[in-house]
Coordinates of C-alpha atoms in Angstrom, one line a residue:
X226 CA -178.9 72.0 -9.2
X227 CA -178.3 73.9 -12.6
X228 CA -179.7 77.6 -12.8
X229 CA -179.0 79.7 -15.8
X230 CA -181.8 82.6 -14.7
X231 CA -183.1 84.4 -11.5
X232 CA -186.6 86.2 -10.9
X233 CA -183.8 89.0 -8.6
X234 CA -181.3 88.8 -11.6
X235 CA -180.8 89.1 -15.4
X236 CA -178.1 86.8 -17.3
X237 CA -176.9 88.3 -20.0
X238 CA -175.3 85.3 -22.1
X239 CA -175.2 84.3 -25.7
X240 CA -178.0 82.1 -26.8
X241 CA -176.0 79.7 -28.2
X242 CA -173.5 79.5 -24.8
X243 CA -177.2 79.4 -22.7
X244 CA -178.5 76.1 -24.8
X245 CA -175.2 74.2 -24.1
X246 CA -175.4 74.6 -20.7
X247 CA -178.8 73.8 -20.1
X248 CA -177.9 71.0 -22.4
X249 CA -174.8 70.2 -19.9
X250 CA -177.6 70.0 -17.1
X251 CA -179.9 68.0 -18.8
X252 CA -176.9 65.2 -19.0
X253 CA -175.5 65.8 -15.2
X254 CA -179.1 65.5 -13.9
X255 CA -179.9 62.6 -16.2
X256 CA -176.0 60.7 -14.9
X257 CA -177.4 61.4 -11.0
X258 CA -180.9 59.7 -11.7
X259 CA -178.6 56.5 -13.2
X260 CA -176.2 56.7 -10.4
X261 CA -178.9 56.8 -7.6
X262 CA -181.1 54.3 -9.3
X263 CA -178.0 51.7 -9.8
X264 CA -176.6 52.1 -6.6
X265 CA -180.1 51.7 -4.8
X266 CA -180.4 48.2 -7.3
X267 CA -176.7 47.6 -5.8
X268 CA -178.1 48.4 -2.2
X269 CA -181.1 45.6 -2.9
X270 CA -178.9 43.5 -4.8
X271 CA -176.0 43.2 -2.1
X272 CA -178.8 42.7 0.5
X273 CA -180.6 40.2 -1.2
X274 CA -177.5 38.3 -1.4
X275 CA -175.8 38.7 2.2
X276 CA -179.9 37.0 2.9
X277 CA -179.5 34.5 0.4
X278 CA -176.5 33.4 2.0
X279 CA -177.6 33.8 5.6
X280 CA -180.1 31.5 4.2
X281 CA -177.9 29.4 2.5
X282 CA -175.6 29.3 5.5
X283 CA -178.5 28.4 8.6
X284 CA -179.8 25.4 6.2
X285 CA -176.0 24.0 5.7
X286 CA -175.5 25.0 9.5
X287 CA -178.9 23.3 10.5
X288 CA -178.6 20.0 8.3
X289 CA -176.9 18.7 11.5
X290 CA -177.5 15.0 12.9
X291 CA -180.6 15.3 15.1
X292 CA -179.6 16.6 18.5
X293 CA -180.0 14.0 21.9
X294 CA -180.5 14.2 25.2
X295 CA -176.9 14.7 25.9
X296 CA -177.0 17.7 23.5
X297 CA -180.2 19.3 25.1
X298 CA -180.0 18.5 28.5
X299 CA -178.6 21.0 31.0
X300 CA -177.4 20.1 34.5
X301 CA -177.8 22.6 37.2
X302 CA -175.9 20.6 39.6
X303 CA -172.8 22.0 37.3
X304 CA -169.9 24.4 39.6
X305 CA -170.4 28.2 38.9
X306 CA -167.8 31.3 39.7
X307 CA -170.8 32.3 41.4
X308 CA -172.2 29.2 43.3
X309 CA -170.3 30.0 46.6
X310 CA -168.1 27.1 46.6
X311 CA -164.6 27.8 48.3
X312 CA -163.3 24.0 49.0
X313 CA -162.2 21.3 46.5
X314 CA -163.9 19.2 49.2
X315 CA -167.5 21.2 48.7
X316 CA -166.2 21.3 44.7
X317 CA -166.5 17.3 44.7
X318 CA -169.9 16.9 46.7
X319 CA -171.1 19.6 44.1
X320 CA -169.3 16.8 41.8
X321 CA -171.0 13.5 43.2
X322 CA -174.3 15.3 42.7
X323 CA -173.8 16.6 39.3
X324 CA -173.0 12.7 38.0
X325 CA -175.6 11.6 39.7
X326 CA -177.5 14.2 37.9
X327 CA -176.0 12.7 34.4
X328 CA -177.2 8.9 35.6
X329 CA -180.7 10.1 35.8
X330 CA -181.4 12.7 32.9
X331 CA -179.1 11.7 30.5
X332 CA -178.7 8.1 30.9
X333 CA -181.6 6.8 32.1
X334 CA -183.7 8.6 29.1
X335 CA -181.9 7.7 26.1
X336 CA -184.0 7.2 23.4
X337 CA -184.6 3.4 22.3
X338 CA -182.6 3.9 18.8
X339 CA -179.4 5.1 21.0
X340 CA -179.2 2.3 23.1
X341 CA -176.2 0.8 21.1
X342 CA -172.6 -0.9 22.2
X343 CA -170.3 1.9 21.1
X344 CA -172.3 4.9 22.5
X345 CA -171.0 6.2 26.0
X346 CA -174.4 7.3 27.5
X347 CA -175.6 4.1 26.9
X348 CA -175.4 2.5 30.1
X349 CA -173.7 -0.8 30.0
X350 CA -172.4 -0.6 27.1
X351 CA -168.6 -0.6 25.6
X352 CA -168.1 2.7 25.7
X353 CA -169.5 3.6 29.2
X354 CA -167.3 5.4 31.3
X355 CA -168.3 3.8 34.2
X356 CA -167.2 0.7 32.8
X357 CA -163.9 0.9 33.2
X358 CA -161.6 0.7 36.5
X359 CA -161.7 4.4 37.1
X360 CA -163.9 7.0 35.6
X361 CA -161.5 9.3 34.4
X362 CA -164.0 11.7 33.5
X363 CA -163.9 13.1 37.3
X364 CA -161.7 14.9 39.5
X365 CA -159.5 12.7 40.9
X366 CA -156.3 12.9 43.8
X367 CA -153.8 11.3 44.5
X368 CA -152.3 12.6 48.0
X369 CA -148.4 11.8 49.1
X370 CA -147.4 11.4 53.6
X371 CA -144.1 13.0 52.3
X372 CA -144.9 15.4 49.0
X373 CA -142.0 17.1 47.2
X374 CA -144.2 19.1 45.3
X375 CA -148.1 19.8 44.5
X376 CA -149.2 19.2 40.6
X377 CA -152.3 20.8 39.4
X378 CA -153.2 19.1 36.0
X379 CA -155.8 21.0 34.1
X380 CA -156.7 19.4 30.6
X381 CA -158.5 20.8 27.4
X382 CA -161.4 22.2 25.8
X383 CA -164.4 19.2 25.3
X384 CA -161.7 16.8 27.3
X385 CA -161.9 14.9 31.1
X386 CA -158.9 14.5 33.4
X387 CA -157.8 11.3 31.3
X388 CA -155.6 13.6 29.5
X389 CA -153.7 14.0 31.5
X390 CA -153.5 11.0 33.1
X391 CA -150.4 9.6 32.6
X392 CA -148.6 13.0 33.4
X393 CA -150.0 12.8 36.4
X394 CA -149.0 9.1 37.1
X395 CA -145.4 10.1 36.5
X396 CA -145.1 13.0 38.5
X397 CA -146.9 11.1 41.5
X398 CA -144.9 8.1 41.2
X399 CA -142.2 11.0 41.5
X400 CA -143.3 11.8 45.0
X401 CA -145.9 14.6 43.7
X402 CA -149.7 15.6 45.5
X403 CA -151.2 15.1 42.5
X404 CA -154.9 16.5 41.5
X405 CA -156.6 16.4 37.9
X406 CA -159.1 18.5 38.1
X407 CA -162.6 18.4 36.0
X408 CA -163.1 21.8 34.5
X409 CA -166.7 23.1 34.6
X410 CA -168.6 21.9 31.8
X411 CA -166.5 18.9 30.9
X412 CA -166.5 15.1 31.2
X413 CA -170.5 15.2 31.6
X414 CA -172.6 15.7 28.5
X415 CA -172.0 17.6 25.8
X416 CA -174.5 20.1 26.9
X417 CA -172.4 21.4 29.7
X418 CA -170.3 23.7 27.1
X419 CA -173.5 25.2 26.0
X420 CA -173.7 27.7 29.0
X421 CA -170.2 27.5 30.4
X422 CA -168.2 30.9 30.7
X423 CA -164.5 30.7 31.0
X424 CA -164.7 32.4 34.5
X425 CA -166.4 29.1 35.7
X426 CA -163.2 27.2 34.9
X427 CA -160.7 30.2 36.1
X428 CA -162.8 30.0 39.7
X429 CA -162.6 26.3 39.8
X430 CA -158.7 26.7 39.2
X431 CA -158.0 28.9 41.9
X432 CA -159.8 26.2 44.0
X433 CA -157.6 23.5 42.9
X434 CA -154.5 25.1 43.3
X435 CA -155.2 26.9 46.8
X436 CA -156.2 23.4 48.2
X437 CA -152.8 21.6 46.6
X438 CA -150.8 24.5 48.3
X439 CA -152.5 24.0 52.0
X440 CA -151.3 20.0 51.1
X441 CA -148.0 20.0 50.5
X442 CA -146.4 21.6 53.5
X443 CA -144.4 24.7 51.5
X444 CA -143.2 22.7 48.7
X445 CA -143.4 24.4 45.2
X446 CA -146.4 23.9 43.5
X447 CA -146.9 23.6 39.4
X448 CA -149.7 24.2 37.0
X449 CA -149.6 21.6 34.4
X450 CA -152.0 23.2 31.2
X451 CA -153.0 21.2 28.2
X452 CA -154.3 23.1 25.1
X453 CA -157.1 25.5 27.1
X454 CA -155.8 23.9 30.1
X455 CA -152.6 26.1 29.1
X456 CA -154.8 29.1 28.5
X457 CA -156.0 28.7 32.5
X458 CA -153.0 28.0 33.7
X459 CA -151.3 31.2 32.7
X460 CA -154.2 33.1 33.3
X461 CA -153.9 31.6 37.3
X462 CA -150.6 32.7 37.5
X463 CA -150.9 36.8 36.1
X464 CA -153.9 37.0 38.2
X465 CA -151.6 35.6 41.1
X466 CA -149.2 38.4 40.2
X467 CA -152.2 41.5 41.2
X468 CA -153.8 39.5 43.8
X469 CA -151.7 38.7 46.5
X470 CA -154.4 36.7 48.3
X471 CA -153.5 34.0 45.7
X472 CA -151.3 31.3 46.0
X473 CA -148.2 31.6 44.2
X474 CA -147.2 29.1 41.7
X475 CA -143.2 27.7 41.1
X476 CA -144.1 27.3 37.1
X477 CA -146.0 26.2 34.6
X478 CA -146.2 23.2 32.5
X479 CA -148.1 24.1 29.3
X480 CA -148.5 20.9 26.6
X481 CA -150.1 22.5 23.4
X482 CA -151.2 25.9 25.1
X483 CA -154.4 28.0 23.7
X484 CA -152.6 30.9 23.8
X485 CA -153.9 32.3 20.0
X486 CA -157.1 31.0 18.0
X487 CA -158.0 32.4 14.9
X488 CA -160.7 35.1 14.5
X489 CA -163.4 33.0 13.9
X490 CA -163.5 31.4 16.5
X491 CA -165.2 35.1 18.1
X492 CA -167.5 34.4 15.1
X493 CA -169.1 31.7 17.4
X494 CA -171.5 33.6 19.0
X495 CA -172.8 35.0 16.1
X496 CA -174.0 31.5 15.1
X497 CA -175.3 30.2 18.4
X498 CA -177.3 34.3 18.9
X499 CA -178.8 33.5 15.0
X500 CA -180.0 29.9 16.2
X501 CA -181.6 31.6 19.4
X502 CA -183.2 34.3 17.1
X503 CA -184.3 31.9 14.9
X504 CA -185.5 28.7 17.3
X505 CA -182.8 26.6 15.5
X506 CA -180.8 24.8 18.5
X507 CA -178.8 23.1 15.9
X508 CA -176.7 26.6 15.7
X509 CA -175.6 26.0 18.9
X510 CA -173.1 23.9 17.4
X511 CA -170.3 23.6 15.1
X512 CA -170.1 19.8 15.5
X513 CA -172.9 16.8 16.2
X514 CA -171.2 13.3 16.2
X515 CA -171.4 10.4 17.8
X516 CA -170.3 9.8 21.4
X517 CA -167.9 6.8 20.9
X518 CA -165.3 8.2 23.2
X519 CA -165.4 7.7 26.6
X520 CA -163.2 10.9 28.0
X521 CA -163.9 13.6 25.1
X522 CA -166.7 15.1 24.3
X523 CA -167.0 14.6 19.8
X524 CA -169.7 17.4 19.9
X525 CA -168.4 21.1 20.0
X526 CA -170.5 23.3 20.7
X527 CA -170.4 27.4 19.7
X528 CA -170.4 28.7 23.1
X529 CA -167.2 26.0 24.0
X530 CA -164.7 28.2 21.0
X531 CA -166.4 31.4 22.0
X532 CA -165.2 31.3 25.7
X533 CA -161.8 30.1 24.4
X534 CA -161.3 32.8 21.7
X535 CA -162.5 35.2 25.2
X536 CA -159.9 34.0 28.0
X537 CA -157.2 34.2 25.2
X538 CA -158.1 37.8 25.0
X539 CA -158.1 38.3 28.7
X540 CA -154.3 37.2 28.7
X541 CA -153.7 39.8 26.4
X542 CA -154.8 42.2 28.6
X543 CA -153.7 41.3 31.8
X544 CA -150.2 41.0 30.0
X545 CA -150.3 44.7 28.5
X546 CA -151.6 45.5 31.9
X547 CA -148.9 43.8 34.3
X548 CA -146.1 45.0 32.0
X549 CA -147.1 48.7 32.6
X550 CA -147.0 48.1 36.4
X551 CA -143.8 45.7 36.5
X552 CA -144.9 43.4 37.5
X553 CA -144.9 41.0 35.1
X554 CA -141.0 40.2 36.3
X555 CA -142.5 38.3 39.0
X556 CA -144.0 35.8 36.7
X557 CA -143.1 31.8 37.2
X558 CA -140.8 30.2 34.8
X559 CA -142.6 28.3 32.1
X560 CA -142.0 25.3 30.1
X561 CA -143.7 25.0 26.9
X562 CA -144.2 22.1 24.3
X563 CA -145.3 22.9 21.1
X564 CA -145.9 20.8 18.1
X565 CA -144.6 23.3 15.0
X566 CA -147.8 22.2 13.0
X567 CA -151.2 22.4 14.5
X568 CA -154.8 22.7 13.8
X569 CA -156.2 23.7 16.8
X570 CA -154.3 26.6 18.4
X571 CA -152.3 28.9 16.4
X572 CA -148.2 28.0 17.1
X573 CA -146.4 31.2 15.7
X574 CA -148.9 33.6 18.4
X575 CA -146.9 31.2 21.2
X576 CA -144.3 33.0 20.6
X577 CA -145.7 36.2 19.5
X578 CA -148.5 36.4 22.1
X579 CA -146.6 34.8 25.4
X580 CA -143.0 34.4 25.3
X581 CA -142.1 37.2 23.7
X582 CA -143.8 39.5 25.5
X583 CA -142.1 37.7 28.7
X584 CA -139.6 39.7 30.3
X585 CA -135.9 37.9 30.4
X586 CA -135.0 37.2 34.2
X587 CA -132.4 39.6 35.6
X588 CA -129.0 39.0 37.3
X589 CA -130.5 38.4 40.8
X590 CA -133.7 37.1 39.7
X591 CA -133.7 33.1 41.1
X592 CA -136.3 32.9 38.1
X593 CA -135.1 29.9 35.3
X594 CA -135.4 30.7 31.9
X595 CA -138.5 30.3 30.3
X596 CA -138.3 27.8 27.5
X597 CA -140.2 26.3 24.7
X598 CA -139.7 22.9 22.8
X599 CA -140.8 22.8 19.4
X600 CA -141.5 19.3 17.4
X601 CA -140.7 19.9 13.8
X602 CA -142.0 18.2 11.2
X603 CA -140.4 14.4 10.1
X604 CA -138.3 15.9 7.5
X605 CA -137.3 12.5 6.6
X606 CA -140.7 11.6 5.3
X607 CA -140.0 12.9 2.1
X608 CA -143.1 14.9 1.4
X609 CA -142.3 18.4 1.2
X610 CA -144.6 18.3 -2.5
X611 CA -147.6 17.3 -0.6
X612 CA -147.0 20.0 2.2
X613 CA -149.6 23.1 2.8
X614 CA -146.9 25.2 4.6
X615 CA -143.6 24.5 6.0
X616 CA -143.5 26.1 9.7
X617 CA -139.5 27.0 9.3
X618 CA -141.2 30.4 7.5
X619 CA -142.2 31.4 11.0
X620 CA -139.7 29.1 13.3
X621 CA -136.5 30.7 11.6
X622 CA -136.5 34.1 12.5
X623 CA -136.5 32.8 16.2
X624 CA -133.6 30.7 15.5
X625 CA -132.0 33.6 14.0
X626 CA -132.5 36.1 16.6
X627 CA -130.0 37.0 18.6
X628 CA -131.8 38.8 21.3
X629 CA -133.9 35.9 22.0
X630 CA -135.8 35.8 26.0
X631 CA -135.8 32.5 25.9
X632 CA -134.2 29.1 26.0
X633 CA -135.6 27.7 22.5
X634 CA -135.1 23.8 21.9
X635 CA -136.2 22.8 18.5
X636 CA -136.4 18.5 18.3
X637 CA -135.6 18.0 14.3
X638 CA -133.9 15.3 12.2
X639 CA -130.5 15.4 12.4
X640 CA -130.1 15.3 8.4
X641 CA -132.7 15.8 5.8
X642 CA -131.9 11.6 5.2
X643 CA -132.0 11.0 8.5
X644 CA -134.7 9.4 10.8
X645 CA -132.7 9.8 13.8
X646 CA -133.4 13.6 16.0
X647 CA -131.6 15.8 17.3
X648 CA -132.3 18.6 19.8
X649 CA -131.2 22.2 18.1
X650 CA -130.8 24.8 21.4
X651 CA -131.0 28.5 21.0
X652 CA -129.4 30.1 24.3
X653 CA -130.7 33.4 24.5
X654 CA -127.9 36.3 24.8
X655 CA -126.0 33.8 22.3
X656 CA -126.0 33.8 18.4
X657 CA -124.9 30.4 18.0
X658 CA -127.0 26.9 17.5
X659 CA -126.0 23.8 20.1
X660 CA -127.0 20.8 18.2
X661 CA -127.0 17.5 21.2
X662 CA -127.9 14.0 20.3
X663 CA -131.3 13.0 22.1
X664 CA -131.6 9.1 21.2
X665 CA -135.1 9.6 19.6
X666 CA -136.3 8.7 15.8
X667 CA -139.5 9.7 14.1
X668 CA -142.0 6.3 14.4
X669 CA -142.4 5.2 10.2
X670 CA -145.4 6.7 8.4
X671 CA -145.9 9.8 10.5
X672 CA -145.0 13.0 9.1
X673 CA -145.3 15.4 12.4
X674 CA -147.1 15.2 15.4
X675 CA -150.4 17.0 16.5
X676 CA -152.8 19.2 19.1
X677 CA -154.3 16.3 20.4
X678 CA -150.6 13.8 20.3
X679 CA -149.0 15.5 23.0
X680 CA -150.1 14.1 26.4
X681 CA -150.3 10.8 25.7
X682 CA -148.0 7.8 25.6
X683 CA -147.5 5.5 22.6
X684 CA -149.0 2.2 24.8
X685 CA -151.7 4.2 25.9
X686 CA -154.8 2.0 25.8
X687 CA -157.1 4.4 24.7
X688 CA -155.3 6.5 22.4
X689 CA -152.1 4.7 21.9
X690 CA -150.3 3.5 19.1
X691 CA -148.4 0.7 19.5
X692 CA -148.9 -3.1 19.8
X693 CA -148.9 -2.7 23.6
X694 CA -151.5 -0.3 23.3
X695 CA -154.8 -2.5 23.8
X696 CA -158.5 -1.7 24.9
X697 CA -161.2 -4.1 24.2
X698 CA -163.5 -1.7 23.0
X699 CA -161.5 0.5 20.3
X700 CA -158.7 2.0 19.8
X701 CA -158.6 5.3 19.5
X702 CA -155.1 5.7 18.3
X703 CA -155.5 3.4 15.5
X704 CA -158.5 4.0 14.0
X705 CA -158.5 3.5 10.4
X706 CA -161.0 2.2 9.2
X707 CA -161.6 1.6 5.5
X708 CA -164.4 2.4 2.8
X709 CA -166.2 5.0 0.8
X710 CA -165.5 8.4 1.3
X711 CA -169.0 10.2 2.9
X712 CA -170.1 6.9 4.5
X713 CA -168.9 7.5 8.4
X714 CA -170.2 10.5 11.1
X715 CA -166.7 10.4 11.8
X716 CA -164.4 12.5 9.7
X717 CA -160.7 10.9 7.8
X718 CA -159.1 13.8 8.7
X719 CA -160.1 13.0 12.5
X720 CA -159.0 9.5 11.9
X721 CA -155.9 9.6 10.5
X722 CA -154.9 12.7 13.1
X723 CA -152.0 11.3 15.3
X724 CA -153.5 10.7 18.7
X725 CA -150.5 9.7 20.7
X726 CA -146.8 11.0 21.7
X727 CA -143.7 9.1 19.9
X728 CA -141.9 11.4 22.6
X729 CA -143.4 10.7 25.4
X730 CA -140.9 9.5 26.9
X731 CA -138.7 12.7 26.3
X732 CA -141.6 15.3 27.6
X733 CA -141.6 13.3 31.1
X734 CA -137.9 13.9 31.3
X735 CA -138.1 17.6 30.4
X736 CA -140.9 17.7 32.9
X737 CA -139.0 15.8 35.7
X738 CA -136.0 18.4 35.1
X739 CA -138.4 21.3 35.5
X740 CA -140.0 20.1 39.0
X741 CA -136.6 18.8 40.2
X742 CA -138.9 15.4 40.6
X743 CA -136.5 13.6 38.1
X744 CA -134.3 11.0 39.4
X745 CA -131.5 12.1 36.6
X746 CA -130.4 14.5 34.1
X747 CA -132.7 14.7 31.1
X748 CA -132.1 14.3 27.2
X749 CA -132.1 17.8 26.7
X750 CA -128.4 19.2 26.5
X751 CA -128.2 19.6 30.4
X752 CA -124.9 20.8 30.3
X753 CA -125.5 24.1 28.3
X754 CA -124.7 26.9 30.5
X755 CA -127.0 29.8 30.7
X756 CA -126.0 33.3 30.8
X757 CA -127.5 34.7 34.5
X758 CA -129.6 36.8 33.1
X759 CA -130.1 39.8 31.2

């Protein structure tokens, strides 16, 4: 406020000085009325846009293909961290009624429109699980008289044990006990990620791998983790490190691990909490598409990237946490494959968020070195113009780092004309490059490989590539269909995504070293001696 007089006090002050002030307060009060009345029409203005666009945003969000039974339905008969099951044996009986479950709410009221050929809750049709030899979409074992080692197998987010399944063929064939297990919420309908919480599939872990332990007669016993698989699987084995109770683990086997997810995914339940608020069940989903695949769910729903952003946060702490106590030394060796680009998980926080913050193992530790194998991109393909990024910005300070904790193998074309690859080893403690000959050559017309390539063979029948590669139904690996852009459900991108491993062949080997279930030395520069620790 301006005051030139008091009732208490006389000014004394030349007229002339006494007009320009009050003339100066006239102007400041009149610059405060326009400031306070602009920023209140900024106030409404900002507001009435962040509701245009929450508008904007639930009708895009809500424009969704109609939801069906298999998005709407909710089985109870689903395994909870809190349903007082302690046995894989009470785990399947909970399993046997839960399908039965399915049979009877999902599949047996379809609607008349979605009784079609390619549509997997159509009973009968090409598509049905149950059609094939094995429904791969349930737990399965496969027990050994004599094992040499127990294998866990724990596959991904919206995924069934069938991806996983010919890791576990090899490593049975191997002389392994052998269980894929079916996380909670997976490989029934769609609707069984709406309410799953990641503790669901931790408890159902800890089931899986205390009964492989009891099995296998004091034989090591390995985690194999695929995309959030990987996420559980190291999760298992720092909660094994403060809980003694639990069964200790002799590695882990992590194929496209969920260790770091972008922000957004957290923005998840901000979506499916507006659809609750706002009665729209639509925004309980990021994705509604057609069920044409028999062993992955194509609908994603909110709740499904929420609890994966979540566990990925729990590692963080249990990491920061075990490395104050120590005892994060006591961790299991791990062996990593990571494709160098990838859409689903962020690659770079592998290193950043895991195997960095891994200690090195000490002189008397009988602890291997933890390692990760990183698939570059073809680099004979001859489209670096047509590239978004090029992951050497991130992969190259790792090759360059001398104090490097780990045992990083980079698979990369020999020569920039060159179709041929060639396995470039970083041995940590060392600041030089071993380059070995591996016998492997990027397949023509494919530029890198993906999330979803690496757990399955090229003559996979579902998801295979090659000519060997045959279902009757579709396949997967191949499709590629033809025609006017906006015209499908199904997305180009999620066609022309590489859905099998040229190097399939190569992981088994790497994984047969790791168990000490291989029947020779793998193509991986075995004779590169390690320094004994730090």
């Amino acid at each position: 406020m301006c005051y030139f007089s008091r009732p208490d006090r006389q000014v004394l002050a030349p007229p002339g000085l006494l007009f320009s002030a009050r003339v100066v307060c006239m102007i400041v009060k009149s610059l405060k009325l326009v400031v306070r009345h602009l920023a209140r029409t900024l106030a409404y203005g900002i507001t009435g846009g962040l509701v245009v666009l929450v508008i904007m945003g639930v009708s895009v969000l809500n424009k969704k293909p109609d939801l069906k039974v298999w998005h709407t339905t909710i089985l109870d008969e689903e395994y909870r961290s809190d349903s007082g099951i302690e046995t894989l044996d009470q785990y399947l009986a909970l399993e046997d009624r839960l399908f039965a479950q399915l049979e009877q709410q999902v599949y047996g009221r379809i609607e008349p429109g979605d009784a079609r050929e390619i549509n997997r809750y159509f009973s009968g049709s090409l598509t049905d699980p149950a059609q094939a030899a094995t429904n791969w979409n349930r737990t399965f074992e496969w027990p050994q008289k004599q094992p040499k080692a127990g294998i866990v197998l724990l596959h991904g987010m919206s995924d069934s044990p069938y991806s996983l399944r010919s890791v576990a063929q090899g490593l049975h064939e191997r002389g392994a006990w052998v269980v894929g297990l079916r996380i909670p919420g997976h490989g029934q309908a769609p609707s069984g990620l709406v309410n799953v919480k990641w503790q669901d599939m931790a408890g159902a872990v800890r089931i899986a791998v205390r009964h492989v332990h009891e099995r296998v007669n004091g034989q090591p016993v390995y985690i194999v983790g695929y995309s959030n698989g990987g996420a559980l699987a190291v999760h298992y084995a720092l909660d094994s490190l403060d809980d003694q109770g639990l069964p200790v683990v002799s590695g882990l086997i992590l194929l496209s691990p969920e260790i770091g997810l972008s922000k957004l995914a957290a923005l998840a339940q901000t979506q499916e909490r507006l659809g609750l608020l706002l009665g729209l069940q639509k925004l309980a989903w990021t994705d509604v598409l057609p069920e044409y695949d028999p062993w992955k769910y194509n609908s994603f729903a909110t709740n499904a990237a929420r609890q994966a952003y979540l566990i990925t946060q729990e590692i963080q702490k249990q990491l920061s946490a075990l490395t104050g106590s120590g005892k994060l030394a006591g961790m299991p060796p791990i062996l990593a494959f990571q494709s160098a680009v990838d859409a689903t998980v962020t690659a770079p926080a592998l290193v950043s968020h895991l195997f960095q913050r891994l200690p090195a193992p000490g002189l008397s530790d009988e602890r291997g070195w933890n390692e990760l194998v990183l698939f570059d991109l073809n680099r004979y393909a001859a489209i670096e113009a047509l590239l978004n990024e090029d992951p050497l910005t991130w992969m190259q300070p790792m090759l360059d780092n001398p104090g490097l904790t780990f045992l990083l193998t980079l698979i990369t074309n020999r020569g920039d004309a060159e179709v041929e690859l060639a396995a470039v080893v970083r041995v940590p403690g060392s600041g030089e490059q071993q380059v070995c000959d591996i016998g492997l050559q990027w397949p023509p017309a494919t530029y890198s490989l993906s999330h979803v390539a690496l757990p399955f063979p090229p003559d996979d029948p579902y998801y295979g590539g090659e000519a060997s590669a045959k279902h009757p139904v579709m396949r997967l690996g191949q499709l590629a269909w033809r025609g006017e852009r906006d015209v499908l459900q199904v997305s180009a991108a999620a066609m022309l995504r590489l859905r099998w491993n040229p190097f399939h062949a190569y992981l088994m080997e790497r994984i047969d070293a790791f168990t000490g279930l291989g029947v020779g030395p793998a193509q991986s520069c075995a004779t590169i001696e390690l320094p004994a620790g730090q």
